[in-house]
């Protein structure tokens, strides 16, 4: 049976252990009972918890078992590693459990690793180590020789501190003819002996009887104790007092006040006079404890309480009372009173707290249902007065009590703890009994919550925005970011950093204060804003981080002067030739610069002369923004006659003349100022030279100039400009002039060839030939270098990089007519008379919109432009090379073949002539 019980216990333990492994949080309660004999040697093993629960012992020294609450009077120790229970001193059941049977002690052990709370109960078993003992070794009794038969004299009980069979006493009396022994069993199971007269005594024969009273227990082996009964026979007194009962039982509440009468004893004596007067007294064999607790009134027989009773110290008292008359040779009568003390609820419950940790500090990382402390309650009262229940009085239900047995509870967490919200809990533990007049006790508990790193740093703002003016002096303070961490100590210590390496050379941050500085001077024209992430990291483990975006916006300063980009300035000057039709008053412009940097010819749509006509536009740029980049145009000088007007916002220059033909042959020099509108305005100046000429004279000069150019120079100019994507066709009355922008490779050569002629100061054809010979450049060298680069496969055709708007141009292959309009060719032009009539009904085209198609596809326009230029280039080469066909026949053939192959993707094969 014991083996089966042990097997079932281990099975239940394994089931619970499996549950704990699944949820490893809640502490499971268990109970174990052990028995040990008293008086065993110190160090005797009582049990081993690890074996009884089937847990494997650990080789390393780990505190597996923790003793939570232990009775101070019980000399038992618990091994922390294996849960070995052993005695630590003498076990004396009679000292440990004076009035309690069975003798039980209980305490609790926490199995830390296995998360089990074990309630251990140890019963100390009695051994027969005490013999019955009478209060006195000799007991003297008095009896009258006239005592009748069956007279009873109560005798003192023998006491045996042992329990059970070791304390069950039997009495025996040494052989006597006159006396016998009768053993009386009380209602509470106690026994006492009475001496019974079975034969009349005669004082003259026997004045004294010596009897031996022996008490036996039922132990193995039995033990005994004796006392000497000396019965003294007195002279006859006619009548002796008699009690109605030889033994009585009296119950009294333990809270009875001193002076309370327990009972009024009455004994009767039929004699008269002194022989009939009765006097009561306590037996002279009464114990000191009884004498101190009770007194009896000699005349009335009232038993009175002298001192307060305490049920918890003594449950019962035996009081021997005797009554005797006042006659000569009185014969006393005996009465035994068993006084039972009744318990009242006079003791409030007691509570003891044993914390799972050495101090009541809990980690906020503890999960719900975690074990916090063991609550042990007790009440020395009996019955319902000693039955107690315990509960928590708290505003927050973050903790709870779980009862494990009659007197112990587990204090558990009932919620997830958060130190940042509640760093400390103040609980009130209430304990109350079930008595009629219920008594209660309360205990205040303070539980502190320790911090774990469960909160990342939090920035004060979602984003940080700061504005700084450009050209700052580094290092410049920008802004301070601030993050707070609700955790404590290292868990709440915040450090700052910028992880973006792209801005590491632009900004820096103080890791402790969060101050951000600019390491360089910012330039608004290069960057208008800067955005990066700042990381805040705490010092916990693991570290928690958070990021915030910092946006730095730059304020523009007026640190850039305006730059005039049109017309092109050379040395701060620009020359514009205004061609005037002497008959119609139409105007055309030719932009040219008398410098070695290059020549530009710009064709403008003719406009009929009127009082105010657009002449040209001054275009300037300013890298600043806002008012710092808003430009204002004005004419400073050279306009004394107010012939010219300028739009201060757009820079358009108008001529205020109704008849422009009157200006032919005049020269004007206008000083133009362009300034921004910043607080400290910056400005740029230019000198624009205007020359009004007759357009017929200019046509003649241009035709002559075209013939003066050598083939090598014309090819070099065309190929270089096409290669760099910087050509800009400028249609005029004769044909195309390809003018390079500043910086082109052959700009110097082009300028020498064309700028002189545009200015009207051309030299002789011989001088041009000398210049050509001085260059010492062959057509083979120029074509081989430039054309190969222009048409190389990996670079793509340079014509695709076209950015200008040469929507129309003159065909070189067409014969010249007197009207330059007939020389004009446009890929988008109207060829049929019907188309021209339809176009006439459309909105008239202006100088700016001539040749442009609204809504046209830019890619399609670019393809048409490329095909047109390839065709033009072939025609130009054909015309130029034919002049010296004999010297360059091989070159001409190879050049045109390359151009023909390049023209196929654009569908212009037919436009390239064969050689």
PDB file of C-alpha atoms in Angstrom, residues 48 50 54 66 75 93 134 137 142 173 190 228 275 280 283 304 487 507 529 535 550 556 610 655 742 862 868 896:
ATOM      1  CA  UNK A  48      14.623  13.416   0.708  1.00  0.00           C
ATOM      2  CA  UNK A  50      14.356  15.244  -4.640  1.00  0.00           C
ATOM      3  CA  UNK A  54      11.577  11.948  -8.800  1.00  0.00           C
ATOM      4  CA  UNK A  66      14.585  27.141  -0.311  1.00  0.00           C
ATOM      5  CA  UNK A  75      15.105  20.987  15.230  1.00  0.00           C
ATOM      6  CA  UNK A  93       7.611  15.046  21.758  1.00  0.00           C
ATOM      7  CA  UNK A 134       1.951  10.070  40.972  1.00  0.00           C
ATOM      8  CA  UNK A 137       5.463   9.398  46.453  1.00  0.00           C
ATOM      9  CA  UNK A 142      -7.816   9.163  57.021  1.00  0.00           C
ATOM     10  CA  UNK A 173      -3.328  -2.198  44.713  1.00  0.00           C
ATOM     11  CA  UNK A 190      -9.237   9.794  31.643  1.00  0.00           C
ATOM     12  CA  UNK A 228       2.533   4.596  49.112  1.00  0.00           C
ATOM     13  CA  UNK A 275     -20.072  17.209  64.947  1.00  0.00           C
ATOM     14  CA  UNK A 280     -14.424  22.459  53.265  1.00  0.00           C
ATOM     15  CA  UNK A 283      -6.816  18.330  49.526  1.00  0.00           C
ATOM     16  CA  UNK A 304     -13.753  30.245  43.486  1.00  0.00           C
ATOM     17  CA  UNK A 487      13.846  53.227 -17.290  1.00  0.00           C
ATOM     18  CA  UNK A 507      26.955  67.476 -39.281  1.00  0.00           C
ATOM     19  CA  UNK A 529      17.868  71.271 -47.433  1.00  0.00           C
ATOM     20  CA  UNK A 535      19.514  57.571 -33.192  1.00  0.00           C
ATOM     21  CA  UNK A 550      16.099  66.086 -38.415  1.00  0.00           C
ATOM     22  CA  UNK A 556      19.438  81.861 -49.213  1.00  0.00           C
ATOM     23  CA  UNK A 610       5.663 100.108 -85.756  1.00  0.00           C
ATOM     24  CA  UNK A 655      12.795 100.191 -80.449  1.00  0.00           C
ATOM     25  CA  UNK A 742      32.407  79.349 -75.898  1.00  0.00           C
ATOM     26  CA  UNK A 862      14.442  65.858 -83.027  1.00  0.00           C
ATOM     27  CA  UNK A 868      17.745  67.632 -92.084  1.00  0.00           C
ATOM     28  CA  UNK A 896      29.827  60.912 -98.347  1.00  0.00           C
TER      29      UNK A 896
END
